[in-house]
Short mmCIF file of C-alpha atoms and ligand atoms in Angstrom, two decimals:
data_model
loop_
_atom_site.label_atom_id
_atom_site.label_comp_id
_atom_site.label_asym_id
_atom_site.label_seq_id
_atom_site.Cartn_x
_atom_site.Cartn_y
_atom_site.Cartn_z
CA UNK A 135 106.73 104.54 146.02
CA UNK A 136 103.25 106.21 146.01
CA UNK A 137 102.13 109.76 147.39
CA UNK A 138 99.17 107.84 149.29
CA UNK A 139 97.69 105.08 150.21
CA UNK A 140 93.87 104.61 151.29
CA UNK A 141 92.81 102.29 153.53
CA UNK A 142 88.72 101.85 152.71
CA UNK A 143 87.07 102.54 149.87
CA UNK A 144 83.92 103.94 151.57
CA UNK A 145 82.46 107.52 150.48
CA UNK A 146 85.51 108.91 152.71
CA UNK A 147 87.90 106.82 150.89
CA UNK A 148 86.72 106.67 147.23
CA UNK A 149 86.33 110.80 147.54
CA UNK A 150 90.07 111.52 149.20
CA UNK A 151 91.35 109.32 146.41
CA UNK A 152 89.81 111.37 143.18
CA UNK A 153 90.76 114.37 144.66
CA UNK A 154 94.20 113.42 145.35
CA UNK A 155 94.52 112.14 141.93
CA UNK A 156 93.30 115.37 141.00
CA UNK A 157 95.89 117.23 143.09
CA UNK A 158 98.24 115.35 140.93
CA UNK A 159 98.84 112.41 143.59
CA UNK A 160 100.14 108.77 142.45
CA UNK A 161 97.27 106.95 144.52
CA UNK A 162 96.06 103.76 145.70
CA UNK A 163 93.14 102.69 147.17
CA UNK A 164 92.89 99.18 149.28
CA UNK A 165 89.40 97.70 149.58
CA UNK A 166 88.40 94.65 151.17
CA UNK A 167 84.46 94.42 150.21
CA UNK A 168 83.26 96.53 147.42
CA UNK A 169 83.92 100.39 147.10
CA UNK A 170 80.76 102.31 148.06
CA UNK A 171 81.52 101.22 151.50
CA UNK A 172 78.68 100.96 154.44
CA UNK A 173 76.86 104.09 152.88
CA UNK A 174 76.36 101.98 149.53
CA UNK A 175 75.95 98.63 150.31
CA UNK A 176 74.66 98.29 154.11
CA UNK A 177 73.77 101.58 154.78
CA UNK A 178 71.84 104.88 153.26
CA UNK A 179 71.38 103.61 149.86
CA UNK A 180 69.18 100.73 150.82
CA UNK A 181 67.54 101.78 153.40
CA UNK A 182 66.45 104.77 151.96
CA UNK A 183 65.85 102.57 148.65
CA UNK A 184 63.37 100.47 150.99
CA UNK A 185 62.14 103.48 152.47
CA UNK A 186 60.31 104.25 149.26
CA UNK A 187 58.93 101.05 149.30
CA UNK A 188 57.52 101.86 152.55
CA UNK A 189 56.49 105.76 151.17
CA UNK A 190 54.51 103.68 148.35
CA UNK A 191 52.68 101.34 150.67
CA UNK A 192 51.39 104.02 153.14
CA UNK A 193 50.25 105.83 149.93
CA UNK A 194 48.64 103.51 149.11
CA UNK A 195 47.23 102.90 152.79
CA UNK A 196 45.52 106.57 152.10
CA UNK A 197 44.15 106.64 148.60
CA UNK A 198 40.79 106.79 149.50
CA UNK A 199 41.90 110.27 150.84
CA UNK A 200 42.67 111.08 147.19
CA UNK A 201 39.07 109.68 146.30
CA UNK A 202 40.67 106.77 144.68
CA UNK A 203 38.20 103.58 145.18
CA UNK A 204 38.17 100.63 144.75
CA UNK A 205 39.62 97.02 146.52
CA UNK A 206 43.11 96.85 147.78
CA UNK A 207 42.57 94.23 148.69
CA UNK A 208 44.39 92.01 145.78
CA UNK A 209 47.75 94.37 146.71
CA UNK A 210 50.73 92.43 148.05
CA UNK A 211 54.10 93.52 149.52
CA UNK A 212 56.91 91.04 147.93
CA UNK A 213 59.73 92.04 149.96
CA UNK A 214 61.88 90.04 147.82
CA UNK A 215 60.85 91.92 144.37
CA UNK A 216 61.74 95.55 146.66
CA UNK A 217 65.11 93.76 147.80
CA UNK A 218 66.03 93.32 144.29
CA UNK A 219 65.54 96.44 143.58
CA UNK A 220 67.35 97.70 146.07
CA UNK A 221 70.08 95.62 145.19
CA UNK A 222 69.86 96.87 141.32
CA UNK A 223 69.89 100.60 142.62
CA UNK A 224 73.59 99.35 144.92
CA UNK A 225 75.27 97.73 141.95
CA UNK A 226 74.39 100.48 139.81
CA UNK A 227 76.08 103.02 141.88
CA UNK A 228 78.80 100.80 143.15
CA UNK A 229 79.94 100.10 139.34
CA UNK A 230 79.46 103.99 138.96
CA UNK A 231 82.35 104.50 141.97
CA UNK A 232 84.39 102.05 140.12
CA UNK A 233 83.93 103.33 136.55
CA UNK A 234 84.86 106.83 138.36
CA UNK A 235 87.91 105.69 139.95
CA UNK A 236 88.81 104.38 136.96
CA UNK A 237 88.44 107.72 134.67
CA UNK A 238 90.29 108.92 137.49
CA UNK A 239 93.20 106.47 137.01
CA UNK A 240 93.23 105.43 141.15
CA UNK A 241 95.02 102.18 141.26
CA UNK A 242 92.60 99.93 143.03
CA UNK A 243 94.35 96.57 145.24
CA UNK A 244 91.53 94.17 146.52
CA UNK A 245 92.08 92.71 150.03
CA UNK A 246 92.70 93.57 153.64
CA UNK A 247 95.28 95.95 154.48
CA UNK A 248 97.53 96.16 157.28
CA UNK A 249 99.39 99.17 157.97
CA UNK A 250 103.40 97.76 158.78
CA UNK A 251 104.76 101.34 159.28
CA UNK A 252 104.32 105.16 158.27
CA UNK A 253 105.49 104.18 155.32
CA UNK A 254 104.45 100.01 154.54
CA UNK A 255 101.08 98.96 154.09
CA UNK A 256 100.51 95.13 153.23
CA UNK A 257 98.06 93.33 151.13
CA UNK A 258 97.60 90.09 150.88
CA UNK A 259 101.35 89.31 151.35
CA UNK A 260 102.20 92.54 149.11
CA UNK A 261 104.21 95.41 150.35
CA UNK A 262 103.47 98.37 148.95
CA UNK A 263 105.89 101.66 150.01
CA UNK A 264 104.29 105.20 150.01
CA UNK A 265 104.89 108.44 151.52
CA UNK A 266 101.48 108.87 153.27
CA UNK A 267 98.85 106.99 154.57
CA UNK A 268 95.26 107.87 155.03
CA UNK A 269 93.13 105.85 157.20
CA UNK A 270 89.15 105.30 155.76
CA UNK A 271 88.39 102.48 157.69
CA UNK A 272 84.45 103.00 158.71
CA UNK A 273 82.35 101.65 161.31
CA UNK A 274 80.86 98.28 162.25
CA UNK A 275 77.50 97.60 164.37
CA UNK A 276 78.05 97.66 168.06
CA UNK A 277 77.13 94.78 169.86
CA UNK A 278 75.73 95.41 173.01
CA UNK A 279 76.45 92.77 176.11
CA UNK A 280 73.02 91.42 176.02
CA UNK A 281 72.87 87.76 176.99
CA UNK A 282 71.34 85.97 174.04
CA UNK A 283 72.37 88.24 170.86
CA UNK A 284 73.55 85.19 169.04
CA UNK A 285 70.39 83.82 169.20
CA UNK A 286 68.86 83.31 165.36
CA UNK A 287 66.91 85.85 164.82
CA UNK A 288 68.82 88.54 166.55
CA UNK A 289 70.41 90.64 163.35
CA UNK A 290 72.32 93.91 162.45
CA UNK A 291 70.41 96.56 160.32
CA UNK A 292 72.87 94.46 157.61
CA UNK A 293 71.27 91.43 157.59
CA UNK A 294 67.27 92.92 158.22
CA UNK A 295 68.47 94.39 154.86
CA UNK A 296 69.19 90.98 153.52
CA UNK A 297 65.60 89.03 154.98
CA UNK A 298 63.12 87.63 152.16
CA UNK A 299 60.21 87.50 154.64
CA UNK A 300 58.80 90.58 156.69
CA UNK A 301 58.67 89.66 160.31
CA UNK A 302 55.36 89.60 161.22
CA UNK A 303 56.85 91.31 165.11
CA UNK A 304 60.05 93.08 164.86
CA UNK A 305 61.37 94.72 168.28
CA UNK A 306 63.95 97.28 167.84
CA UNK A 307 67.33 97.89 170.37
CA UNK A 308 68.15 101.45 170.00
CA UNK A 309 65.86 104.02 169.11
CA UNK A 310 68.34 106.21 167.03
CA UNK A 311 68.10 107.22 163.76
CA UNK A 312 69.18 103.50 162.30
CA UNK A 313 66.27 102.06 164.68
CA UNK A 314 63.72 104.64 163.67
CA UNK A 315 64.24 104.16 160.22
CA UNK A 316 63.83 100.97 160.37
CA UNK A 317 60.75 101.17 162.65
CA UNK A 318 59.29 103.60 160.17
CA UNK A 319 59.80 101.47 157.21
CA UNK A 320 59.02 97.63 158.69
CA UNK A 321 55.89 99.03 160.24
CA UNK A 322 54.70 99.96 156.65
CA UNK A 323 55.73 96.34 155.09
CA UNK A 324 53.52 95.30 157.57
CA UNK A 325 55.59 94.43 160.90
CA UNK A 326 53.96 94.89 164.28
CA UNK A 327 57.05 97.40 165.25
CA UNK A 328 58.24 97.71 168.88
CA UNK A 329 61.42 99.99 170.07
CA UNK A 330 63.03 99.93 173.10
CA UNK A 331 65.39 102.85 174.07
CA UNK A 332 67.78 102.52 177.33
CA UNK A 333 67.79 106.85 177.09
CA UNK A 334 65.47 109.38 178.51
CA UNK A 335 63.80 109.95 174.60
CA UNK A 336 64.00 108.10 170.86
CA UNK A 337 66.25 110.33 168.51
CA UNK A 338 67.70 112.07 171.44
CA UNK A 339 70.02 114.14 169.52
CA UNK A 340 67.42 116.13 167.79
CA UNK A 341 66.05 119.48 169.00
CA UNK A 342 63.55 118.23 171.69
CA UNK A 343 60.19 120.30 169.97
CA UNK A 344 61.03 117.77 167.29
CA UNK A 345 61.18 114.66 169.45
CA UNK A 346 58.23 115.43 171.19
CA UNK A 347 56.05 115.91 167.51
CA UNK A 348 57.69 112.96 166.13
CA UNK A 349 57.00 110.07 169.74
CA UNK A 350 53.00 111.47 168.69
CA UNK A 351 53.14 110.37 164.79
CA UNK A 352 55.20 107.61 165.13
CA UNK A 353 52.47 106.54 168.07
CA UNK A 354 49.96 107.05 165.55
CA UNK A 355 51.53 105.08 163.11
CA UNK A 356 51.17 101.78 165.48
CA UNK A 357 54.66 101.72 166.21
CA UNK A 358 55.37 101.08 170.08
CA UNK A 359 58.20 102.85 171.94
CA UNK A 360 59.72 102.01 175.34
CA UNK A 361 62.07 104.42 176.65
CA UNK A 362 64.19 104.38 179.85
CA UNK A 363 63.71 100.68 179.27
CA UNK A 364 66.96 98.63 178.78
CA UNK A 365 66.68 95.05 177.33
CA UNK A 366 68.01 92.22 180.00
CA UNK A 367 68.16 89.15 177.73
CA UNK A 368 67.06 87.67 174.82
CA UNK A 369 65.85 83.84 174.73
CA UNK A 370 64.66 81.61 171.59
CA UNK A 371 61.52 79.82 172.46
CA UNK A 372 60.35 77.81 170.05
CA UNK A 373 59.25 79.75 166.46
CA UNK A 374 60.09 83.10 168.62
CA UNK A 375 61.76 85.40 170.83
CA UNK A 376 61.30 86.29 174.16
CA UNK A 377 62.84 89.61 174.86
CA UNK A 378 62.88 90.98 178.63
CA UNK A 379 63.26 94.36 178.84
CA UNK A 380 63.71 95.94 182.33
CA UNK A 381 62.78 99.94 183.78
CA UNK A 382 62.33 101.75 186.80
CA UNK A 383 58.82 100.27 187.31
CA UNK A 384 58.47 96.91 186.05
CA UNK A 385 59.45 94.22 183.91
CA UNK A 386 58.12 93.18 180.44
CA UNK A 387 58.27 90.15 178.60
CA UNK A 388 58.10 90.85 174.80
CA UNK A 389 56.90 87.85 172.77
CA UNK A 390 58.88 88.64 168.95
CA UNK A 391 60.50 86.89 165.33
CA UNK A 392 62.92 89.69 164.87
CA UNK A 393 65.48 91.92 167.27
CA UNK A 394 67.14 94.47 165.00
CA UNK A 395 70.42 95.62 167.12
CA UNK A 396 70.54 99.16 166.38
CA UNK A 397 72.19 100.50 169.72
CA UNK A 398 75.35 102.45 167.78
CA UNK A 399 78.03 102.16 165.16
CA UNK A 400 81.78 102.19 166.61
CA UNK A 401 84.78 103.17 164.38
CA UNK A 402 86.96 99.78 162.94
CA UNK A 403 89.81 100.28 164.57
CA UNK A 404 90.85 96.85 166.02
CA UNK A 405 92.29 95.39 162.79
CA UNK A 406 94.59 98.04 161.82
CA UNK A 407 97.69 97.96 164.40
CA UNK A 408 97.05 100.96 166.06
CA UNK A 409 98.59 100.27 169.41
CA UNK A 410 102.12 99.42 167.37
CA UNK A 411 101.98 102.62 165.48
CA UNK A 412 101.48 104.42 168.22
CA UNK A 413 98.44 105.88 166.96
CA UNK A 414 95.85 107.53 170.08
CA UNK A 415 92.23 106.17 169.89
CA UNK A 416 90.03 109.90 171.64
CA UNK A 417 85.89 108.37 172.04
CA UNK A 418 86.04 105.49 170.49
CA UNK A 419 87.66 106.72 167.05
CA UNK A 420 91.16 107.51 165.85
CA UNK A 421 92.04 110.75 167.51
CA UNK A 422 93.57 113.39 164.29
CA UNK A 423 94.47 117.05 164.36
CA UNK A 424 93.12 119.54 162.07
CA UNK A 425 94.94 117.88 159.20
CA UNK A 426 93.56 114.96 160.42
CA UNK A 427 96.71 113.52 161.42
CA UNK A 428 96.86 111.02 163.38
CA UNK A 429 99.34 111.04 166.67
CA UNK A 430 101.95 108.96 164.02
CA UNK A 431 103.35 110.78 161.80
CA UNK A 432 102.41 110.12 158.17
CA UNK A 433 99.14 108.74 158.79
CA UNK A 434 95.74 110.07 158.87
CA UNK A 435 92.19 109.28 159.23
CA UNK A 436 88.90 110.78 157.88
CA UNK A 437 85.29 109.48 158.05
CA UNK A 438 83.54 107.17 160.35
CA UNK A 439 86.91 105.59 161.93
CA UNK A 440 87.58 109.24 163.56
CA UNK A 441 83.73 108.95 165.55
CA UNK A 442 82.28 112.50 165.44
CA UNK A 443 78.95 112.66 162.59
CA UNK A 444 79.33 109.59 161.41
CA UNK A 445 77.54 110.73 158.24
CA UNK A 446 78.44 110.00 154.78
CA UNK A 447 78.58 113.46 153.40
CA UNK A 448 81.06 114.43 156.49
CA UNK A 449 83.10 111.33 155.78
CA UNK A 450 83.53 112.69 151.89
CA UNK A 451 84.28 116.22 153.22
CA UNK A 452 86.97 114.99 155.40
CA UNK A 453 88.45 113.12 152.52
CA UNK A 454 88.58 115.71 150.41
CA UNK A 455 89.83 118.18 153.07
CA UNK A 456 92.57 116.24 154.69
CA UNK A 457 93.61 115.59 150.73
CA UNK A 458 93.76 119.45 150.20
CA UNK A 459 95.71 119.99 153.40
CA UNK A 460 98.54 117.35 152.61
CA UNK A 461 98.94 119.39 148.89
CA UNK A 462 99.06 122.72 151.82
CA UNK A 463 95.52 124.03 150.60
CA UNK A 464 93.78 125.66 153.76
CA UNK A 465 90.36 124.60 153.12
CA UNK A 466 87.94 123.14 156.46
CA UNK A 467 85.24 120.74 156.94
CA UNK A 468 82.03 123.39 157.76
CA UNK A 469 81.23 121.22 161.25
CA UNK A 470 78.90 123.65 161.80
CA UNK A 471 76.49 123.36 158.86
CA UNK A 472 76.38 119.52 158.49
CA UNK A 473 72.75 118.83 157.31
CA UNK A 474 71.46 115.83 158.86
CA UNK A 475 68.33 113.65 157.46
CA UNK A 476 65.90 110.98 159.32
CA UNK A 477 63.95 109.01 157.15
CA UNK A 478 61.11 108.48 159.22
CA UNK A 479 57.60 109.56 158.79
CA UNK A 480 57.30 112.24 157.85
CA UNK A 481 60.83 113.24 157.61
CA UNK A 482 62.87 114.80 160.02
CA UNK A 483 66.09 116.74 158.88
CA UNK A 484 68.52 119.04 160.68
CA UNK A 485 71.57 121.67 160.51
CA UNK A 486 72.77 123.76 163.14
CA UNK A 487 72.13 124.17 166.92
CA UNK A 488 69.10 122.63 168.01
CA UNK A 489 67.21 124.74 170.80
CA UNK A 490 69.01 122.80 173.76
CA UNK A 491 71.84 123.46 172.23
CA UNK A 492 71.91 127.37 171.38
CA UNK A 493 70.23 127.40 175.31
CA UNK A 494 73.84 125.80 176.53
CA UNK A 495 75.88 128.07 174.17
CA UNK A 496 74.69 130.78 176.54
CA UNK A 497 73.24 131.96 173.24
CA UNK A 498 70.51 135.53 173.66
CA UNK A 499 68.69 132.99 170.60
CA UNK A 500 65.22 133.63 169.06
CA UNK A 501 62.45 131.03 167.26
CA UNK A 502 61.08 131.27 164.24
CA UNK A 503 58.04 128.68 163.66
CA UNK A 504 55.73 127.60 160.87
CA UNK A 505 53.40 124.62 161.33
CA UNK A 506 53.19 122.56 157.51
CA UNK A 507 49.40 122.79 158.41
CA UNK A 508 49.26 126.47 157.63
CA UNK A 509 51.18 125.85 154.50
CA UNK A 510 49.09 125.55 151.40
CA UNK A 511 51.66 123.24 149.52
CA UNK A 512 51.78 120.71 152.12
CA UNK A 513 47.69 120.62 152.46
CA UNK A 514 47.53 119.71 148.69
CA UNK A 515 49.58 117.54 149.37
CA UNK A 516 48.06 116.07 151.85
CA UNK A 517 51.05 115.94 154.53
CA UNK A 518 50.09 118.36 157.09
CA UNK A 519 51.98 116.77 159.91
CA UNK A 520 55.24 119.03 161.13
CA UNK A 521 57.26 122.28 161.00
CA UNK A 522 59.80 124.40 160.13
CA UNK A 523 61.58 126.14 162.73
CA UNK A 524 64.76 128.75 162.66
CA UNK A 525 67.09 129.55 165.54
CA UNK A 526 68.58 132.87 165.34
CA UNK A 527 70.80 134.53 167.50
CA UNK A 528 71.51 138.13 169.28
CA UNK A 529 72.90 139.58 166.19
CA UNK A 530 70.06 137.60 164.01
CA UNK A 531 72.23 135.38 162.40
CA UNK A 532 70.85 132.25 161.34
CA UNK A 533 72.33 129.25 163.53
CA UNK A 534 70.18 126.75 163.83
CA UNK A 535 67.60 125.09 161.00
CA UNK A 536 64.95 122.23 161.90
CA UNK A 537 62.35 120.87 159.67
CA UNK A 538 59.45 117.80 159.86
CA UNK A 539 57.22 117.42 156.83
CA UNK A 540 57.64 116.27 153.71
CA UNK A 541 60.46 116.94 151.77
CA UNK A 542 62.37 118.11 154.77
CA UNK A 543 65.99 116.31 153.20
CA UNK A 544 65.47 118.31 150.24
CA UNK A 545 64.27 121.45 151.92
CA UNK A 546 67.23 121.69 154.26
CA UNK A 547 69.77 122.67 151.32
CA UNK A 548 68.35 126.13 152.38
CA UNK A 549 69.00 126.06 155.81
CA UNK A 550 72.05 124.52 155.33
CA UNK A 551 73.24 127.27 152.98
CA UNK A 552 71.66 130.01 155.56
CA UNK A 553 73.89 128.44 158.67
CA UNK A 554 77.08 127.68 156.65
CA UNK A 555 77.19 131.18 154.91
CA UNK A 556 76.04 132.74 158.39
CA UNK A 557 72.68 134.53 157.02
CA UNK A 558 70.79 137.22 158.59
CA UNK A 559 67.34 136.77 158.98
CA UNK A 560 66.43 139.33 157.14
P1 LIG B 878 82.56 103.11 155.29
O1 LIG B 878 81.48 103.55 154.38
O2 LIG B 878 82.21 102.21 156.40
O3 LIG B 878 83.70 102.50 154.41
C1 LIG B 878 84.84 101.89 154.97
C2 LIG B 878 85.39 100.90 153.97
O4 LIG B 878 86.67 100.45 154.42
C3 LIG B 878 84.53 99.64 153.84
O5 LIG B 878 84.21 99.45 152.47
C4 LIG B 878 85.41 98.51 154.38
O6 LIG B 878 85.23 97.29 153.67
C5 LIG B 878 86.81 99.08 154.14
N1 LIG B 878 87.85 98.58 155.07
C6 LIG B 878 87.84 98.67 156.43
N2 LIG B 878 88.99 98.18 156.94
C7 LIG B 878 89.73 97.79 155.89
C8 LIG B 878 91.02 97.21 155.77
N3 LIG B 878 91.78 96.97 156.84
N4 LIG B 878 91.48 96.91 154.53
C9 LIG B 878 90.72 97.16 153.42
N5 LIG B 878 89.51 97.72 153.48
C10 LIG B 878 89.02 98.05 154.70
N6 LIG B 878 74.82 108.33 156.44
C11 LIG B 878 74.22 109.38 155.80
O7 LIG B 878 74.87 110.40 155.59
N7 LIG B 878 72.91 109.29 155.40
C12 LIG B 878 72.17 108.20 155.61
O8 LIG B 878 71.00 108.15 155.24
C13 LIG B 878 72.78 107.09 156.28
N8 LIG B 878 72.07 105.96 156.51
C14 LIG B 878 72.68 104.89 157.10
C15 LIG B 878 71.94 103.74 157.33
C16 LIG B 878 72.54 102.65 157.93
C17 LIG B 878 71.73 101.39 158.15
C18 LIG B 878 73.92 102.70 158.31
C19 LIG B 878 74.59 101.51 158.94
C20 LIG B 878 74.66 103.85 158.10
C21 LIG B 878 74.06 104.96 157.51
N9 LIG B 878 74.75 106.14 157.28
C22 LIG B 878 74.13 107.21 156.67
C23 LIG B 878 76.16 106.30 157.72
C24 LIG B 878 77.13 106.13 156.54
O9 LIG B 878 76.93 104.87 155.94
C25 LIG B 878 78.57 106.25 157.04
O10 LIG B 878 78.71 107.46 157.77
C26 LIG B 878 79.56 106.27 155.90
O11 LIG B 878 79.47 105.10 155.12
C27 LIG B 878 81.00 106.40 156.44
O12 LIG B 878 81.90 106.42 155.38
P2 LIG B 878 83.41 105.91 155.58
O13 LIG B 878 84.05 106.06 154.24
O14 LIG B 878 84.02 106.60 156.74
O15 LIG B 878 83.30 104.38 155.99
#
C-alpha cells in the first residue's frame, strides 16, 4: 500500500512527488510520456530555447547599429541545427528530473493510469493500492470547431515545434501568449507572420497600457494582427492554405503554408474516470478545495488539470502545497503574486493587478511609470522600447507590477517579491 500515488509527471507532478518523499511519503509517480511534462518537452523549454534563436537573428538584423559592417549576407537560419539544440537543452533537463527523482527514491511506473477507486489506480493491467491519490494530469491543445483543421498543414504549437522547414507564411489562431510567442519568434526565422484573434485585443489578459505598446512593436516588427476577426474555415489548395477569416465588416481570404492553432489549452480530464468517481469538473478543470481535494474523497488535483494559471511555476506550487497540507502543514499557494512572462519582443512580464483590474477591485490605486527610454541601461543597450509601471493602492501598498523591455522575466523577481510580501512604496 503506498501513501500516494501521482498521476503525471509534469512540473506539478515530479515537484508533489520529491516533496512528499521528503515529508517521509512511500510515493509513486505514473507517467505516460516522459517526466518534464508539457513545460519540458512541448512547452516553455523549447519555445523559449527557440526564442533565443530568434533573439540572435534580430541581433543580428541590427548590428550595423553596433557599427558592426560588413555582408550578412552569407548568414543562414538552419532551423534544423536550432531544433537540435533545442532538443539537447529537453533531454538534458528531462534526464536531470529523472536523475532527481531518483536521488529522491520516487518509484517511477511507465504507462497510462486509470484511477479504479479512491484507493486503486491501474497501470497497464497492474493494480497498485494506496491511501491517496493526487491528480497531475495537464492540459492538451484545444481544438477549435473550425471546418478544415485536419487539413495538413494545420498544427498544434507541438508539432510547429517539431517542423524542419520555416514556413515561408504562417497565420496564427489565437493571439494569446502561445500565439504571440510564436508570432514573435517565426517572424524572426523569417516567416511572413499573420494572427488572427476572435477577442476585442491580442494578449487580452495583460494590463491594457501594455497591450496597446506591444499591437505598435509587434506592427513594427512586420507581424500582422486581425482582431475581432474569427476564422470560418480552412481549405488546402494546392501547395497552400486558404484561410477565411470573417468580422464585422468584411471577409478575407488569407493565402498561407502554416495555421498554428493556438486558441487555448483545456485541462485532460476525459481519460481519467471522473464521472464514476464522482469527481466535479468547475471551468473546464477538476474543481478542488483549498487542499485541493477533489469532490471524492482521497483524491486531489494540482496544476494545469484544475484550469486557473495554467503556468508551470503555479502547477509546482500546488504540488508542493497540496503535499504539505495532506502531512497537515498550513502553507498556501501566493495566487496573488504569480509572476507571469511573455516572450515576445521585447518582453512582456507581469505580477499583480493590472490597471483594469485594481479599477474593478474598487481599488483608490495610484501609477507609478518609467519609460526604458529614459533609462540609461537600456539605451546602452540599445532596447529602448517599453516600461515599468507600479500599481499601488490607498494605503501605498504595492499590488500590482508590469514591465516591457528587456529583461522584464528577470526583472520581475522584484515586483514579485514587492506584491507577495505586500511592500510599501516607500
Ligand atoms: P503537464 O506539464 O502537462 O504534465 C502532465 C503530465 O501528465 C504529462 O507528462 C502527461 O504525459 C501525464 N499524464 C496525463 N494523463 C496521464 C495518465 N492518465 N497517466 C499517466 N500520465 C498521464 N508555462 C510557464 O510557466 N512558462 C512558460 O514559458 C510556458 N510556456 C509554454 C509554452 C507552450 C507552447 C505551452 C503549450 C505551455 C507553456 N507553459 C508555460 C505552460 C506549462 O507548460 C504548463 O502550465 C505546465 O506544464 C503544467 O504542468 P502540469 O504538471 O500541470 O501538467
Amino acid at each position: 500500500m503506498k501513501d500516494l500515488i501521482i498521476i503525471g509527471g509534469g512540473p506539478g507532478g515530479y515537484v508533489a512527488a520529491i516533496r512528499a518523499r521528503q515529508l517521509g511519503m512511500d510515493v509513486m509517480l505514473v507517467e505516460r510520456d516522459r517526466v518534464g511534462g508539457t513545460c519540458l518537452n512541448r512547452g516553455c523549454i523549447p519555445t523559449k530555447a527557440y526564442y533565443r534563436n530568434a533573439e540572435v537573428l534580430r541581433d543580428i538584423k541590427r548590428l550595423q547599429d553596433y557599427n558592426i559592417k560588413g555582408p550578412i549576407a552569407d548568414l543562414e537560419f538552419d532551423l534544423e541545427g536550432a531544433q537540435q539544440r533545442k532538443n539537447e537543452i529537453v533531454a538534458n533537463l528531462v534526464g536531470g528530473v529523472d536523475k532527481l527523482l531518483q536521488a529522491n527514491r520516487v518509484e517511477v511506473v511507465w504507462g497510462q493510469a486509470h484511477i479504479l477507486s479512491s484507493s486503486q489506480v491501474e497501470v497497464e493491467g497492474n493494480i497498485y493500492n494506496t491511501r491517496r491519490i493526487l491528480i497531475a494530469a495537464g492540459s492538451k491543445v484545444l481544438e477549435p470547431p473550425i471546418p478544415g483543421i485536419g487539413e495538413e498543414g494545420v498544427v498544434t504549437s507541438a508539432e510547429l515545434l517539431e517542423m524542419t522547414s520555416v514556413p515561408s507564411r504562417l497565420l496564427i489562431i489565437g493571439g494569446g501568449v502561445i500565439g504571440m510567442e510564436f508570432a514573435g519568434i517565426f517572424q524572426q526565422f523569417g516567416s511572413q507572420v499573420t494572427v488572427v484573434e476572435a477577442g476585442s485585443s491580442i494578449l487580452g489578459q495583460l494590463d491594457q497600457e501594455l497591450v496597446k505598446r506591444i499591437r505598435v512593436f509587434i506592427r513594427r516588427q512586420g507581424i500582422t494582427v486581425y482582431s475581432k476577426t474569427r476564422v470560418e474555415r480552412i481549405e488546402r489548395q494546392d501547395d497552400h492554405l486558404l484561410v477565411t477569416a470573417v468580422n464585422e465588416k468584411e471577409e478575407k481570404q488569407l493565402e498561407v503554408d502554416c495555421v498554428l492553432l493556438a486558441v487555448g489549452r483545456q485541462p485532460c480530464t476525459d481519460d481519467i474516470n471522473l464521472d464514476k468517481l464522482g469527481i466535479e469538473l468547475e471551468n473546464d478543470g477538476i474543481k478542488v478545495d483549498e487542499n485541493y481535494c477533489t469532490s471524492a474523497d482521497g483524491i486531489y488535483a494540482i496544476g494545469d488539470v484544475i484550469g486557473g494559471q495554467m503556468l508551470a511555476h503555479v502547477a509546482s506550487e500546488e504540488g508542493k502545497v497540496a503535499v504539505e497540507r495532506m502531512c497537515g502543514m498550513n502553507s498556501a499557494v501566493s495566487y496573488h503574486a504569480v509572476p507571469s512572462c511573455i516572450f515576445t519582443f521585447p518582453e512582456i512580464a507581469s505580477v499583480g493587478l493590472s490597471q483594469e483590474e485594481a479599477a474593478a477591485s474598487g481599488l483608490d490605486y495610484r501609477i507609478g511609470k518609467f519609460q526604458f527610454a529614459a533609462n540609461g541601461k537600456a539605451m546602452t543597450l540599445g532596447e529602448t522600447d517599453g516600461l515599468v509601471k507600479v500599481i499601488a493602492d490607498e494605503k501605498d501598498c504595492i499590488v500590482g507590477v508590469h514591465i516591457m523591455g528587456p529583461h522584464a522575466s528577470d526583472l520581475i523577481l522584484e515586483g514579485t517579491l514587492m506584491v507577495r510580501e505586500k511592500m510599501s512604496i516607500e
